[in-house]
PDB file of C-alpha atoms in Angstrom:
ATOM      1  CA  MET A 187     -10.592 -25.796 -29.231  1.00 41.00           C
ATOM      2  CA  SER A 188      -8.744 -25.858 -25.913  1.00 45.00           C
ATOM      3  CA  THR A 189      -7.760 -29.119 -24.221  1.00 46.00           C
ATOM      4  CA  THR A 190      -9.882 -28.153 -21.213  1.00 50.00           C
ATOM      5  CA  ARG A 191     -12.984 -27.570 -23.302  1.00 53.00           C
ATOM      6  CA  SER A 192     -12.553 -30.895 -25.143  1.00 64.00           C
ATOM      7  CA  THR A 193     -13.191 -32.909 -21.970  1.00 81.00           C
ATOM      8  CA  ALA A 194     -16.526 -33.435 -20.235  1.00 83.00           C
ATOM      9  CA  ALA A 195     -15.192 -31.896 -17.025  1.00 83.00           C
ATOM     10  CA  GLY A 196     -13.811 -28.970 -19.021  1.00 86.00           C
ATOM     11  CA  LYS A 197     -17.232 -28.213 -20.472  1.00 87.00           C
ATOM     12  CA  VAL A 198     -18.747 -28.245 -16.989  1.00 88.00           C
ATOM     13  CA  LEU A 199     -16.091 -25.816 -15.762  1.00 87.00           C
ATOM     14  CA  GLU A 200     -16.641 -23.566 -18.774  1.00 88.00           C
ATOM     15  CA  VAL A 201     -20.349 -23.309 -17.958  1.00 88.00           C
ATOM     16  CA  LEU A 202     -19.768 -22.631 -14.255  1.00 87.00           C
ATOM     17  CA  ALA A 203     -17.128 -20.010 -15.061  1.00 85.00           C
ATOM     18  CA  ALA A 204     -19.661 -18.167 -17.206  1.00 86.00           C
ATOM     19  CA  PHE A 205     -21.407 -16.973 -14.030  1.00 83.00           C
ATOM     20  CA  ASP A 206     -19.907 -14.028 -12.155  1.00 76.00           C
ATOM     21  CA  ARG A 207     -20.946 -10.790 -10.473  1.00 69.00           C
ATOM     22  CA  GLU A 208     -21.619  -9.124 -13.807  1.00 75.00           C
ATOM     23  CA  HIS A 209     -23.507 -12.158 -15.146  1.00 81.00           C
ATOM     24  CA  PRO A 210     -25.321 -13.781 -12.187  1.00 82.00           C
ATOM     25  CA  SER A 211     -28.280 -14.892 -14.276  1.00 87.00           C
ATOM     26  CA  GLN A 212     -28.207 -16.044 -17.893  1.00 86.00           C
ATOM     27  CA  THR A 213     -30.352 -17.724 -20.506  1.00 91.00           C
ATOM     28  CA  LEU A 214     -29.216 -20.915 -22.164  1.00 92.00           C
ATOM     29  CA  SER A 215     -28.344 -18.976 -25.327  1.00 91.00           C
ATOM     30  CA  GLU A 216     -26.224 -16.529 -23.325  1.00 91.00           C
ATOM     31  CA  ILE A 217     -24.392 -19.399 -21.625  1.00 91.00           C
ATOM     32  CA  ALA A 218     -23.622 -20.962 -25.002  1.00 91.00           C
ATOM     33  CA  GLN A 219     -22.426 -17.629 -26.349  1.00 88.00           C
ATOM     34  CA  ARG A 220     -20.196 -16.863 -23.359  1.00 89.00           C
ATOM     35  CA  THR A 221     -18.630 -20.342 -23.280  1.00 89.00           C
ATOM     36  CA  GLY A 222     -18.358 -20.853 -27.022  1.00 89.00           C
ATOM     37  CA  LEU A 223     -20.088 -24.213 -26.667  1.00 90.00           C
ATOM     38  CA  ALA A 224     -22.673 -25.442 -29.135  1.00 89.00           C
ATOM     39  CA  LEU A 225     -26.223 -24.755 -27.937  1.00 90.00           C
ATOM     40  CA  SER A 226     -26.978 -28.484 -27.719  1.00 90.00           C
ATOM     41  CA  THR A 227     -23.834 -29.103 -25.659  1.00 90.00           C
ATOM     42  CA  ALA A 228     -24.585 -26.186 -23.357  1.00 90.00           C
ATOM     43  CA  HIS A 229     -28.128 -27.499 -22.898  1.00 90.00           C
ATOM     44  CA  ARG A 230     -26.856 -30.945 -21.906  1.00 91.00           C
ATOM     45  CA  VAL A 231     -24.283 -29.590 -19.452  1.00 91.00           C
ATOM     46  CA  VAL A 232     -26.745 -27.146 -17.886  1.00 90.00           C
ATOM     47  CA  ARG A 233     -29.336 -29.900 -17.490  1.00 89.00           C
ATOM     48  CA  GLU A 234     -26.834 -32.172 -15.723  1.00 89.00           C
ATOM     49  CA  LEU A 235     -25.669 -29.355 -13.444  1.00 90.00           C
ATOM     50  CA  ALA A 236     -29.279 -28.509 -12.604  1.00 90.00           C
ATOM     51  CA  GLU A 237     -30.083 -32.135 -11.740  1.00 88.00           C
ATOM     52  CA  TRP A 238     -27.150 -32.137  -9.315  1.00 88.00           C
ATOM     53  CA  GLY A 239     -28.092 -28.740  -7.841  1.00 86.00           C
ATOM     54  CA  ALA A 240     -25.188 -26.646  -9.094  1.00 86.00           C
ATOM     55  CA  LEU A 241     -27.526 -24.513 -11.212  1.00 89.00           C
ATOM     56  CA  GLU A 242     -31.104 -23.417 -10.613  1.00 88.00           C
ATOM     57  CA  ARG A 243     -33.688 -21.988 -12.998  1.00 89.00           C
ATOM     58  CA  GLY A 244     -35.517 -18.794 -12.192  1.00 86.00           C
ATOM     59  CA  GLU A 245     -39.153 -17.995 -12.874  1.00 84.00           C
ATOM     60  CA  ASP A 246     -38.119 -16.055 -15.977  1.00 87.00           C
ATOM     61  CA  GLY A 247     -36.401 -19.145 -17.398  1.00 86.00           C
ATOM     62  CA  SER A 248     -32.847 -17.920 -16.873  1.00 90.00           C
ATOM     63  CA  TRP A 249     -30.218 -19.869 -14.953  1.00 90.00           C
ATOM     64  CA  HIS A 250     -28.185 -18.943 -11.888  1.00 87.00           C
ATOM     65  CA  VAL A 251     -25.767 -20.664  -9.483  1.00 84.00           C
ATOM     66  CA  GLY A 252     -27.514 -23.187  -7.245  1.00 83.00           C
ATOM     67  CA  LEU A 253     -27.455 -23.647  -3.499  1.00 79.00           C
ATOM     68  CA  ARG A 254     -25.633 -26.979  -3.729  1.00 79.00           C
ATOM     69  CA  LEU A 255     -22.611 -25.311  -5.286  1.00 77.00           C
ATOM     70  CA  TRP A 256     -22.550 -22.618  -2.596  1.00 72.00           C
ATOM     71  CA  GLU A 257     -22.816 -25.314   0.084  1.00 69.00           C
ATOM     72  CA  ILE A 258     -19.719 -27.083  -1.213  1.00 73.00           C
ATOM     73  CA  ALA A 259     -17.745 -23.886  -1.792  1.00 68.00           C
ATOM     74  CA  SER A 260     -18.431 -22.680   1.763  1.00 63.00           C
ATOM     75  CA  GLY A 261     -16.447 -25.650   3.064  1.00 63.00           C
ATOM     76  CA  CYS A 262     -13.199 -24.533   1.391  1.00 62.00           C
ATOM     77  CA  PRO A 263     -10.557 -25.317   4.073  1.00 60.00           C
ATOM     78  CA  ARG A 264      -8.430 -22.307   3.163  1.00 63.00           C
ATOM     79  CA  THR A 265     -11.161 -19.820   4.043  1.00 71.00           C
ATOM     80  CA  GLN A 266     -13.429 -21.720   6.444  1.00 79.00           C
ATOM     81  CA  ILE A 267     -11.114 -21.575   9.456  1.00 85.00           C
ATOM     82  CA  LEU A 268     -10.062 -18.024   8.591  1.00 89.00           C
ATOM     83  CA  ARG A 269     -13.645 -16.808   8.396  1.00 89.00           C
ATOM     84  CA  ASP A 270     -14.690 -18.682  11.540  1.00 89.00           C
ATOM     85  CA  VAL A 271     -11.835 -17.117  13.483  1.00 92.00           C
ATOM     86  CA  ALA A 272     -12.107 -13.641  11.992  1.00 94.00           C
ATOM     87  CA  LEU A 273     -15.854 -13.039  12.054  1.00 94.00           C
ATOM     88  CA  PRO A 274     -16.282 -12.329  15.824  1.00 95.00           C
ATOM     89  CA  PHE A 275     -13.418  -9.824  15.741  1.00 96.00           C
ATOM     90  CA  MET A 276     -14.763  -8.278  12.546  1.00 95.00           C
ATOM     91  CA  GLN A 277     -18.109  -7.842  14.288  1.00 95.00           C
ATOM     92  CA  ASP A 278     -16.383  -6.119  17.211  1.00 95.00           C
ATOM     93  CA  LEU A 279     -14.519  -3.889  14.761  1.00 95.00           C
ATOM     94  CA  TYR A 280     -17.747  -2.961  13.008  1.00 93.00           C
ATOM     95  CA  GLU A 281     -19.414  -2.106  16.322  1.00 92.00           C
ATOM     96  CA  ALA A 282     -16.467   0.142  17.160  1.00 92.00           C
ATOM     97  CA  THR A 283     -16.404   1.930  13.802  1.00 91.00           C
ATOM     98  CA  HIS A 284     -19.777   1.386  12.055  1.00 89.00           C
ATOM     99  CA  GLU A 285     -17.910   1.207   8.755  1.00 90.00           C
ATOM    100  CA  ASN A 286     -17.483  -1.541   6.172  1.00 90.00           C
ATOM    101  CA  VAL A 287     -15.153  -4.261   7.461  1.00 94.00           C
ATOM    102  CA  GLN A 288     -13.690  -6.663   4.917  1.00 94.00           C
ATOM    103  CA  LEU A 289     -11.442  -9.726   4.863  1.00 95.00           C
ATOM    104  CA  ALA A 290      -9.556 -10.861   1.762  1.00 94.00           C
ATOM    105  CA  VAL A 291      -6.978 -13.416   0.652  1.00 93.00           C
ATOM    106  CA  ARG A 292      -4.601 -13.551  -2.288  1.00 93.00           C
ATOM    107  CA  GLU A 293      -4.857 -16.133  -5.038  1.00 90.00           C
ATOM    108  CA  GLY A 294      -2.017 -15.749  -7.487  1.00 92.00           C
ATOM    109  CA  THR A 295      -2.088 -12.156  -8.695  1.00 94.00           C
ATOM    110  CA  GLU A 296      -5.698 -11.613  -7.651  1.00 93.00           C
ATOM    111  CA  LEU A 297      -7.458 -10.558  -4.471  1.00 91.00           C
ATOM    112  CA  VAL A 298     -10.547 -12.491  -3.368  1.00 89.00           C
ATOM    113  CA  PHE A 299     -12.911 -11.047  -0.754  1.00 89.00           C
ATOM    114  CA  VAL A 300     -14.028 -13.816   1.611  1.00 88.00           C
ATOM    115  CA  GLU A 301     -16.015 -11.956   4.301  1.00 90.00           C
ATOM    116  CA  ARG A 302     -17.653  -8.583   4.800  1.00 90.00           C
ATOM    117  CA  ILE A 303     -19.735  -6.741   7.400  1.00 89.00           C
ATOM    118  CA  ALA A 304     -21.567  -3.575   6.414  1.00 82.00           C
ATOM    119  CA  GLY A 305     -24.283  -1.429   7.920  1.00 73.00           C
ATOM    120  CA  HIS A 306     -27.134   0.209   6.061  1.00 69.00           C
ATOM    121  CA  ARG A 307     -25.446   3.589   6.466  1.00 68.00           C
ATOM    122  CA  SER A 308     -22.008   2.407   5.313  1.00 68.00           C
ATOM    123  CA  VAL A 309     -20.631   3.773   2.057  1.00 64.00           C
ATOM    124  CA  GLU A 310     -21.516   1.689  -1.005  1.00 69.00           C
ATOM    125  CA  LEU A 311     -18.696  -0.507  -2.282  1.00 68.00           C
ATOM    126  CA  LEU A 312     -17.588  -1.993  -5.591  1.00 66.00           C
ATOM    127  CA  THR A 313     -16.468  -5.093  -3.702  1.00 70.00           C
ATOM    128  CA  GLY A 314     -18.359  -7.965  -2.115  1.00 71.00           C
ATOM    129  CA  VAL A 315     -17.838 -11.495  -0.854  1.00 78.00           C
ATOM    130  CA  GLY A 316     -16.571 -13.666  -3.685  1.00 78.00           C
ATOM    131  CA  THR A 317     -15.475 -10.805  -5.923  1.00 82.00           C
ATOM    132  CA  ARG A 318     -11.985 -10.678  -7.381  1.00 86.00           C
ATOM    133  CA  PHE A 319      -9.746  -7.764  -8.251  1.00 87.00           C
ATOM    134  CA  PRO A 320      -6.158  -7.490  -9.438  1.00 90.00           C
ATOM    135  CA  VAL A 321      -4.086  -7.602  -6.265  1.00 91.00           C
ATOM    136  CA  GLY A 322      -2.605  -4.176  -6.914  1.00 89.00           C
ATOM    137  CA  SER A 323      -5.961  -2.451  -7.264  1.00 86.00           C
ATOM    138  CA  THR A 324      -7.121  -2.131  -3.654  1.00 88.00           C
ATOM    139  CA  GLY A 325      -5.649  -1.172  -0.307  1.00 90.00           C
ATOM    140  CA  MET A 326      -6.076  -4.705   1.018  1.00 93.00           C
ATOM    141  CA  GLY A 327      -4.584  -6.059  -2.173  1.00 93.00           C
ATOM    142  CA  ARG A 328      -1.472  -3.945  -1.812  1.00 95.00           C
ATOM    143  CA  VAL A 329      -1.034  -5.172   1.744  1.00 96.00           C
ATOM    144  CA  LEU A 330      -1.137  -8.747   0.455  1.00 96.00           C
ATOM    145  CA  LEU A 331       1.149  -7.885  -2.450  1.00 96.00           C
ATOM    146  CA  ALA A 332       3.688  -6.371  -0.052  1.00 96.00           C
ATOM    147  CA  HIS A 333       3.947  -9.755   1.669  1.00 96.00           C
ATOM    148  CA  ALA A 334       3.661 -11.929  -1.437  1.00 95.00           C
ATOM    149  CA  PRO A 335       6.576 -13.971  -2.825  1.00 94.00           C
ATOM    150  CA  ARG A 336       9.044 -11.985  -4.892  1.00 94.00           C
ATOM    151  CA  ASP A 337       8.009 -13.599  -8.177  1.00 94.00           C
ATOM    152  CA  ILE A 338       4.373 -12.549  -7.622  1.00 95.00           C
ATOM    153  CA  GLN A 339       5.459  -8.994  -6.868  1.00 95.00           C
ATOM    154  CA  GLU A 340       7.595  -8.835  -9.990  1.00 95.00           C
ATOM    155  CA  GLU A 341       4.800 -10.254 -12.147  1.00 95.00           C
ATOM    156  CA  VAL A 342       2.352  -7.639 -10.889  1.00 94.00           C
ATOM    157  CA  LEU A 343       4.763  -4.706 -11.004  1.00 94.00           C
ATOM    158  CA  GLY A 344       5.965  -5.722 -14.447  1.00 92.00           C
ATOM    159  CA  ALA A 345       2.474  -5.544 -15.930  1.00 93.00           C
ATOM    160  CA  PRO A 346       0.448  -2.398 -16.762  1.00 91.00           C
ATOM    161  CA  GLN A 347      -1.689  -1.220 -13.847  1.00 89.00           C
ATOM    162  CA  ARG A 348      -5.267  -0.103 -14.375  1.00 88.00           C
ATOM    163  CA  ALA A 349      -6.055   3.459 -13.306  1.00 90.00           C
ATOM    164  CA  TRP A 350      -9.426   3.042 -11.591  1.00 87.00           C
ATOM    165  CA  THR A 351      -9.557   6.714 -10.628  1.00 90.00           C
ATOM    166  CA  PRO A 352      -7.394   9.805 -11.235  1.00 91.00           C
ATOM    167  CA  HIS A 353      -5.804   9.049  -7.839  1.00 90.00           C
ATOM    168  CA  THR A 354      -4.746   5.465  -8.625  1.00 88.00           C
ATOM    169  CA  VAL A 355      -1.001   4.919  -8.327  1.00 89.00           C
ATOM    170  CA  THR A 356       0.192   3.000 -11.393  1.00 90.00           C
ATOM    171  CA  ASP A 357       3.899   3.880 -11.566  1.00 92.00           C
ATOM    172  CA  PRO A 358       5.956   0.750 -10.710  1.00 92.00           C
ATOM    173  CA  LYS A 359       8.657   2.707  -8.874  1.00 93.00           C
ATOM    174  CA  THR A 360       6.082   4.459  -6.685  1.00 93.00           C
ATOM    175  CA  LEU A 361       4.326   1.146  -6.045  1.00 93.00           C
ATOM    176  CA  ARG A 362       7.607  -0.457  -4.922  1.00 94.00           C
ATOM    177  CA  THR A 363       8.129   2.378  -2.469  1.00 94.00           C
ATOM    178  CA  GLN A 364       4.572   1.915  -1.260  1.00 93.00           C
ATOM    179  CA  LEU A 365       5.089  -1.818  -0.702  1.00 95.00           C
ATOM    180  CA  ASP A 366       8.267  -1.145   1.304  1.00 94.00           C
ATOM    181  CA  ARG A 367       6.363   1.308   3.486  1.00 93.00           C
ATOM    182  CA  ILE A 368       3.541  -1.197   4.040  1.00 94.00           C
ATOM    183  CA  ARG A 369       6.035  -3.779   5.316  1.00 94.00           C
ATOM    184  CA  ARG A 370       7.525  -1.227   7.711  1.00 93.00           C
ATOM    185  CA  GLU A 371       4.382   0.492   8.961  1.00 91.00           C
ATOM    186  CA  ARG A 372       1.909  -2.478   8.953  1.00 91.00           C
ATOM    187  CA  VAL A 373      -1.045  -0.229   8.047  1.00 93.00           C
ATOM    188  CA  PHE A 374      -1.769   1.188   4.609  1.00 94.00           C
ATOM    189  CA  VAL A 375      -4.207   3.979   3.760  1.00 92.00           C
ATOM    190  CA  SER A 376      -5.613   3.661   0.240  1.00 89.00           C
ATOM    191  CA  ASP A 377      -7.011   7.082  -0.630  1.00 88.00           C
ATOM    192  CA  ARG A 378      -9.532   6.885  -3.522  1.00 87.00           C
ATOM    193  CA  GLN A 379      -7.426   4.313  -5.368  1.00 83.00           C
ATOM    194  CA  LEU A 380     -10.322   2.067  -6.423  1.00 82.00           C
ATOM    195  CA  SER A 381     -13.248   4.471  -6.150  1.00 83.00           C
ATOM    196  CA  GLU A 382     -13.336   8.246  -5.846  1.00 85.00           C
ATOM    197  CA  SER A 383     -15.924   7.918  -3.080  1.00 84.00           C
ATOM    198  CA  THR A 384     -14.000   5.609  -0.724  1.00 86.00           C
ATOM    199  CA  VAL A 385     -10.880   5.416   1.417  1.00 90.00           C
ATOM    200  CA  ALA A 386      -9.582   2.137   2.853  1.00 90.00           C
ATOM    201  CA  VAL A 387      -7.316   1.352   5.793  1.00 94.00           C
ATOM    202  CA  ALA A 388      -5.794  -2.124   5.617  1.00 95.00           C
ATOM    203  CA  THR A 389      -3.370  -4.339   7.538  1.00 96.00           C
ATOM    204  CA  PRO A 390      -2.101  -7.917   7.267  1.00 96.00           C
ATOM    205  CA  VAL A 391      -3.486 -10.876   9.208  1.00 96.00           C
ATOM    206  CA  ARG A 392      -0.852 -13.462  10.094  1.00 95.00           C
ATOM    207  CA  ILE A 393      -0.833 -16.987  11.447  1.00 92.00           C
ATOM    208  CA  GLY A 394       0.422 -15.964  14.868  1.00 91.00           C
ATOM    209  CA  ARG A 395       2.035 -12.587  15.506  1.00 85.00           C
ATOM    210  CA  SER A 396       5.184 -13.423  13.542  1.00 86.00           C
ATOM    211  CA  GLY A 397       3.908 -16.084  11.147  1.00 91.00           C
ATOM    212  CA  PRO A 398       3.196 -15.837   7.424  1.00 92.00           C
ATOM    213  CA  VAL A 399       0.556 -13.432   6.158  1.00 94.00           C
ATOM    214  CA  SER A 400      -2.718 -15.289   5.673  1.00 92.00           C
ATOM    215  CA  ALA A 401      -5.118 -12.480   4.758  1.00 95.00           C
ATOM    216  CA  ALA A 402      -5.734  -8.754   4.836  1.00 96.00           C
ATOM    217  CA  LEU A 403      -8.233  -6.971   7.056  1.00 97.00           C
ATOM    218  CA  GLY A 404      -9.603  -3.612   6.016  1.00 95.00           C
ATOM    219  CA  ILE A 405     -12.028  -0.832   6.858  1.00 94.00           C
ATOM    220  CA  VAL A 406     -13.601   1.089   3.986  1.00 90.00           C
ATOM    221  CA  PHE A 407     -15.344   4.407   4.532  1.00 88.00           C
ATOM    222  CA  THR A 408     -16.435   7.499   2.651  1.00 84.00           C
ATOM    223  CA  ALA A 409     -13.754   9.721   1.173  1.00 82.00           C
ATOM    224  CA  GLN A 410     -15.520  12.679   2.795  1.00 78.00           C
ATOM    225  CA  GLY A 411     -14.275  11.316   6.113  1.00 66.00           C
ATOM    226  CA  ALA A 412     -10.691  10.704   4.989  1.00 65.00           C
ATOM    227  CA  GLY A 413      -9.420  12.378   8.145  1.00 77.00           C
ATOM    228  CA  ARG A 414     -10.716   9.405  10.154  1.00 81.00           C
ATOM    229  CA  ALA A 415      -7.967   7.153   8.819  1.00 84.00           C
ATOM    230  CA  HIS A 416      -5.618   7.803  11.737  1.00 86.00           C
ATOM    231  CA  THR A 417      -8.353   7.100  14.322  1.00 90.00           C
ATOM    232  CA  LEU A 418      -9.162   3.765  12.676  1.00 92.00           C
ATOM    233  CA  ARG A 419      -5.571   2.519  12.740  1.00 93.00           C
ATOM    234  CA  GLU A 420      -5.547   1.252  16.332  1.00 94.00           C
ATOM    235  CA  PRO A 421      -8.897  -0.584  16.328  1.00 95.00           C
ATOM    236  CA  LEU A 422      -7.930  -2.169  13.001  1.00 96.00           C
ATOM    237  CA  LEU A 423      -4.571  -3.335  14.369  1.00 96.00           C
ATOM    238  CA  ARG A 424      -6.166  -4.719  17.537  1.00 95.00           C
ATOM    239  CA  ALA A 425      -8.629  -6.761  15.486  1.00 96.00           C
ATOM    240  CA  ALA A 426      -5.897  -8.039  13.150  1.00 96.00           C
ATOM    241  CA  TYR A 427      -3.654  -9.011  16.080  1.00 96.00           C
ATOM    242  CA  SER A 428      -6.526 -10.858  17.745  1.00 96.00           C
ATOM    243  CA  ILE A 429      -7.322 -12.770  14.560  1.00 95.00           C
ATOM    244  CA  SER A 430      -3.632 -13.558  14.064  1.00 96.00           C
ATOM    245  CA  ASP A 431      -3.268 -14.816  17.637  1.00 94.00           C
ATOM    246  CA  GLU A 432      -6.288 -17.091  17.304  1.00 93.00           C
ATOM    247  CA  LEU A 433      -5.154 -18.407  13.918  1.00 91.00           C
ATOM    248  CA  GLY A 434      -1.778 -19.197  15.470  1.00 91.00           C
ATOM    249  CA  ARG A 435      -3.410 -20.980  18.394  1.00 88.00           C
ATOM    250  CA  ARG A 436      -5.638 -23.046  16.109  1.00 82.00           C
ATOM    251  CA  THR A 437      -2.692 -23.970  13.929  1.00 75.00           C
ATOM    252  CA  ARG A 438      -0.674 -25.175  16.933  1.00 73.00           C
ATOM    253  CA  THR A 439      -3.537 -27.259  18.329  1.00 67.00           C
ATOM    254  CA  THR A 440      -4.196 -28.995  14.997  1.00 59.00           C
ATOM    255  CA  ARG A 441      -0.595 -30.105  14.457  1.00 57.00           C
TER     256      ARG A 441
END
């Protein structure tokens, strides 16, 4: 048994971690099975979480994440200011392109999507707010990886890369060349790397024009319109610069 699981807080975290995009709703038995906790222990933890509002029970008797937990998570300082600043410019970018517009941050060797705007005619995506992917898997992830600390880059490039499609670049040498180009050119076009039906154009968001990279901004559209990538470069850069400028201003005023 792990040290984490042996504590009361560890058991709570185990139960919460059992819920993800692939498992948004689960029965008590499924929770116990996924966490490895005894059914009686899982029942006690779930009951306590439900009383606090972190879990809610559906009409079919299964459990899902509760509104109270979302309320607390939405106040995460790292993403709250970023999302508040970025959203108006993301809306402008969507109006100019009518394509999926996404915002993501890096956490360790993973990419976490923190905001998204999509229209009903936008191409369907594998990604969504709150989803995680290995940082090397997506166009936005590679932008963040290009600006990550050297040890993070080496950890990612030293590990096997998943080939999501026949077009996915997995060769470490080619990836290094790609990361160098991203740093030089600011914009990266990810052509069917994650899905054979989508192309992404991504660029970094900084804290101020010359500050550290805080996030990645991207536009995702159908691979049938891959030729649009060059026309989306300028509106994407304008939006990213505007977000960066405002993040820099906010940072200066809060010091």
